[in-house]
């Protein structure tokens, strides 16, 4: 994770990173529940991930992602990130966590989620520091507030 550019001190970026941590904490707890054979608890945690992620993705996509997509330099990168959001949104509710194949699928999805988050925290968020105007930050912050409301 990038700790050097200062983006972690931007309030909105801090919120996004805290949301990532809540989701990856729930994912880790779900994996541990599956290891001890507690599919019911894992399901609750995966459902919590889905709820957290739905609000998180709205906050990113309606604000920061939208204003950065206006720059062709970032548009494809952001489209790929949004594609990964849609894939995980479709996957989580469909998983049968009592089935070993789906447990493997979930385990892979958690690894991919960590990689996805790294692309945001090490790529997009540092880039936002130089890419966004003051007005862009206001737009991004307003979208995040609306998503949490
Ligand atoms: Fe994110």
mmCIF file of C-alpha atoms and ligand atoms in Angstrom:
data_model
loop_
_atom_site.group_PDB
_atom_site.id
_atom_site.type_symbol
_atom_site.label_atom_id
_atom_site.label_comp_id
_atom_site.label_asym_id
_atom_site.label_seq_id
_atom_site.Cartn_x
_atom_site.Cartn_y
_atom_site.Cartn_z
ATOM 1 C CA UNK A 1 0.000 0.000 0.000
ATOM 2 C CA UNK A 2 1.243 3.476 -0.861
ATOM 3 C CA UNK A 3 2.107 5.496 2.228
ATOM 4 C CA UNK A 4 4.242 8.168 0.567
ATOM 5 C CA UNK A 5 2.195 10.471 -1.623
ATOM 6 C CA UNK A 6 -0.027 11.968 1.087
ATOM 7 C CA UNK A 7 -3.314 10.766 -0.435
ATOM 8 C CA UNK A 8 -4.116 8.927 2.793
ATOM 9 C CA UNK A 9 -4.421 12.315 4.510
ATOM 10 C CA UNK A 10 -7.216 13.449 2.155
ATOM 11 C CA UNK A 11 -10.469 12.978 4.120
ATOM 12 C CA UNK A 12 -12.393 11.265 1.304
ATOM 13 C CA UNK A 13 -9.516 8.887 0.523
ATOM 14 C CA UNK A 14 -9.261 8.091 4.242
ATOM 15 C CA UNK A 15 -12.958 7.144 4.216
ATOM 16 C CA UNK A 16 -12.527 4.911 1.164
ATOM 17 C CA UNK A 17 -9.548 3.166 2.770
ATOM 18 C CA UNK A 18 -11.496 2.663 6.034
ATOM 19 C CA UNK A 19 -14.332 1.117 3.979
ATOM 20 C CA UNK A 20 -11.835 -1.203 2.253
ATOM 21 C CA UNK A 21 -10.563 -2.274 5.662
ATOM 22 C CA UNK A 22 -14.076 -3.010 6.968
ATOM 23 C CA UNK A 23 -14.772 -5.179 3.907
ATOM 24 C CA UNK A 24 -11.451 -7.061 4.004
ATOM 25 C CA UNK A 25 -11.868 -7.601 7.770
ATOM 26 C CA UNK A 26 -15.298 -9.167 7.136
ATOM 27 C CA UNK A 27 -13.823 -11.249 4.297
ATOM 28 C CA UNK A 28 -11.023 -12.527 6.561
ATOM 29 C CA UNK A 29 -13.536 -13.361 9.288
ATOM 30 C CA UNK A 30 -15.682 -15.212 6.704
ATOM 31 C CA UNK A 31 -12.686 -17.270 5.548
ATOM 32 C CA UNK A 32 -11.869 -18.171 9.155
ATOM 33 C CA UNK A 33 -15.514 -19.145 9.785
ATOM 34 C CA UNK A 34 -15.366 -21.431 6.726
ATOM 35 C CA UNK A 35 -12.126 -22.996 7.983
ATOM 36 C CA UNK A 36 -13.893 -24.031 11.178
ATOM 37 C CA UNK A 37 -16.912 -25.257 9.221
ATOM 38 C CA UNK A 38 -19.324 -22.469 10.197
ATOM 39 C CA UNK A 39 -21.017 -21.756 6.861
ATOM 40 C CA UNK A 40 -23.889 -19.903 8.574
ATOM 41 C CA UNK A 41 -21.572 -17.344 10.155
ATOM 42 C CA UNK A 42 -19.640 -17.054 6.897
ATOM 43 C CA UNK A 43 -22.892 -16.288 5.057
ATOM 44 C CA UNK A 44 -23.697 -13.462 7.511
ATOM 45 C CA UNK A 45 -20.238 -11.996 6.966
ATOM 46 C CA UNK A 46 -20.453 -12.288 3.177
ATOM 47 C CA UNK A 47 -23.848 -10.559 3.304
ATOM 48 C CA UNK A 48 -22.261 -7.791 5.394
ATOM 49 C CA UNK A 49 -19.515 -7.462 2.765
ATOM 50 C CA UNK A 50 -22.158 -7.114 0.041
ATOM 51 C CA UNK A 51 -23.996 -4.344 1.919
ATOM 52 C CA UNK A 52 -20.770 -2.461 2.718
ATOM 53 C CA UNK A 53 -19.518 -2.825 -0.833
ATOM 54 C CA UNK A 54 -22.755 -1.638 -2.435
ATOM 55 C CA UNK A 55 -22.531 1.699 -0.570
ATOM 56 C CA UNK A 56 -18.758 1.890 -1.037
ATOM 57 C CA UNK A 57 -18.991 1.367 -4.790
ATOM 58 C CA UNK A 58 -21.746 3.968 -5.149
ATOM 59 C CA UNK A 59 -19.545 6.412 -3.250
ATOM 60 C CA UNK A 60 -16.571 5.740 -5.526
ATOM 61 C CA UNK A 61 -18.345 5.404 -8.860
ATOM 62 C CA UNK A 62 -20.773 8.338 -8.575
ATOM 63 C CA UNK A 63 -18.011 10.719 -7.484
ATOM 64 C CA UNK A 64 -14.254 10.180 -7.655
ATOM 65 C CA UNK A 65 -14.423 7.628 -10.483
ATOM 66 C CA UNK A 66 -16.800 9.768 -12.522
ATOM 67 C CA UNK A 67 -14.731 12.935 -12.330
ATOM 68 C CA UNK A 68 -11.488 11.027 -13.053
ATOM 69 C CA UNK A 69 -13.092 9.179 -15.994
ATOM 70 C CA UNK A 70 -13.466 12.522 -17.748
ATOM 71 C CA UNK A 71 -9.692 12.316 -18.303
ATOM 72 C CA UNK A 72 -8.991 9.792 -21.107
ATOM 73 C CA UNK A 73 -5.779 8.842 -19.320
ATOM 74 C CA UNK A 74 -7.819 7.200 -16.543
ATOM 75 C CA UNK A 75 -11.061 6.187 -18.302
ATOM 76 C CA UNK A 76 -10.037 2.618 -19.238
ATOM 77 C CA UNK A 77 -8.423 1.968 -15.861
ATOM 78 C CA UNK A 78 -11.626 3.036 -14.109
ATOM 79 C CA UNK A 79 -13.869 1.064 -16.475
ATOM 80 C CA UNK A 80 -11.885 -2.067 -15.568
ATOM 81 C CA UNK A 81 -12.249 -1.348 -11.831
ATOM 82 C CA UNK A 82 -16.007 -0.865 -12.258
ATOM 83 C CA UNK A 83 -16.177 -4.183 -14.149
ATOM 84 C CA UNK A 84 -14.561 -5.871 -11.157
ATOM 85 C CA UNK A 85 -17.137 -4.229 -8.860
ATOM 86 C CA UNK A 86 -19.994 -5.679 -10.961
ATOM 87 C CA UNK A 87 -18.430 -9.166 -11.023
ATOM 88 C CA UNK A 88 -18.075 -9.321 -7.246
ATOM 89 C CA UNK A 89 -21.558 -7.833 -6.724
ATOM 90 C CA UNK A 90 -23.022 -10.671 -8.817
ATOM 91 C CA UNK A 91 -20.876 -13.352 -7.203
ATOM 92 C CA UNK A 92 -21.352 -12.751 -3.462
ATOM 93 C CA UNK A 93 -25.119 -13.442 -3.185
ATOM 94 C CA UNK A 94 -24.848 -16.449 -5.525
ATOM 95 C CA UNK A 95 -22.324 -18.391 -3.429
ATOM 96 C CA UNK A 96 -23.380 -21.599 -1.668
ATOM 97 C CA UNK A 97 -20.887 -21.554 1.194
ATOM 98 C CA UNK A 98 -21.739 -25.158 2.133
ATOM 99 C CA UNK A 99 -20.312 -26.297 -1.246
ATOM 100 C CA UNK A 100 -16.520 -26.791 -1.397
ATOM 101 C CA UNK A 101 -16.307 -25.498 -4.991
ATOM 102 C CA UNK A 102 -18.012 -22.236 -3.982
ATOM 103 C CA UNK A 103 -15.779 -21.930 -0.931
ATOM 104 C CA UNK A 104 -12.780 -22.105 -3.320
ATOM 105 C CA UNK A 105 -14.440 -19.527 -5.562
ATOM 106 C CA UNK A 106 -14.951 -17.228 -2.568
ATOM 107 C CA UNK A 107 -11.336 -17.724 -1.434
ATOM 108 C CA UNK A 108 -10.134 -16.720 -4.924
ATOM 109 C CA UNK A 109 -12.531 -13.757 -4.950
ATOM 110 C CA UNK A 110 -11.105 -12.471 -1.647
ATOM 111 C CA UNK A 111 -7.577 -12.669 -3.087
ATOM 112 C CA UNK A 112 -8.758 -10.780 -6.173
ATOM 113 C CA UNK A 113 -10.476 -8.201 -3.957
ATOM 114 C CA UNK A 114 -7.155 -7.503 -2.219
ATOM 115 C CA UNK A 115 -5.541 -7.004 -5.641
ATOM 116 C CA UNK A 116 -8.415 -4.779 -6.724
ATOM 117 C CA UNK A 117 -8.064 -2.631 -3.612
ATOM 118 C CA UNK A 118 -4.310 -2.325 -4.240
ATOM 119 C CA UNK A 119 -5.059 -0.959 -7.726
ATOM 120 C CA UNK A 120 -7.195 1.751 -6.114
ATOM 121 C CA UNK A 121 -4.980 2.540 -3.134
ATOM 122 C CA UNK A 122 -1.645 2.363 -4.977
ATOM 123 C CA UNK A 123 -2.801 3.585 -8.390
ATOM 124 C CA UNK A 124 -5.971 5.594 -8.584
ATOM 125 C CA UNK A 125 -6.008 7.345 -5.216
ATOM 126 C CA UNK A 126 -2.440 8.708 -5.496
ATOM 127 C CA UNK A 127 -3.259 9.827 -9.065
ATOM 128 C CA UNK A 128 -6.357 11.656 -7.812
ATOM 129 C CA UNK A 129 -4.114 14.015 -5.863
ATOM 130 C CA UNK A 130 -2.834 15.661 -9.027
ATOM 131 C CA UNK A 131 -5.847 14.939 -11.271
ATOM 132 C CA UNK A 132 -8.698 16.571 -9.321
ATOM 133 C CA UNK A 133 -9.609 20.237 -9.038
ATOM 134 C CA UNK A 134 -11.197 21.676 -5.907
ATOM 135 C CA UNK A 135 -14.579 21.461 -7.581
ATOM 136 C CA UNK A 136 -13.905 17.791 -8.455
ATOM 137 C CA UNK A 137 -13.203 17.063 -4.783
ATOM 138 C CA UNK A 138 -16.490 18.724 -3.809
ATOM 139 C CA UNK A 139 -18.367 16.599 -6.383
ATOM 140 C CA UNK A 140 -16.600 13.447 -5.177
ATOM 141 C CA UNK A 141 -17.283 14.185 -1.514
ATOM 142 C CA UNK A 142 -20.969 14.947 -2.201
ATOM 143 C CA UNK A 143 -21.361 11.599 -4.004
ATOM 144 C CA UNK A 144 -19.753 9.764 -1.098
ATOM 145 C CA UNK A 145 -22.097 11.495 1.409
ATOM 146 C CA UNK A 146 -25.126 10.630 -0.743
ATOM 147 C CA UNK A 147 -24.022 6.986 -0.921
ATOM 148 C CA UNK A 148 -23.720 6.755 2.887
ATOM 149 C CA UNK A 149 -27.029 8.549 3.543
HETATM 150 FE FE1 LIG B 1 -12.760 0.789 -3.425
#
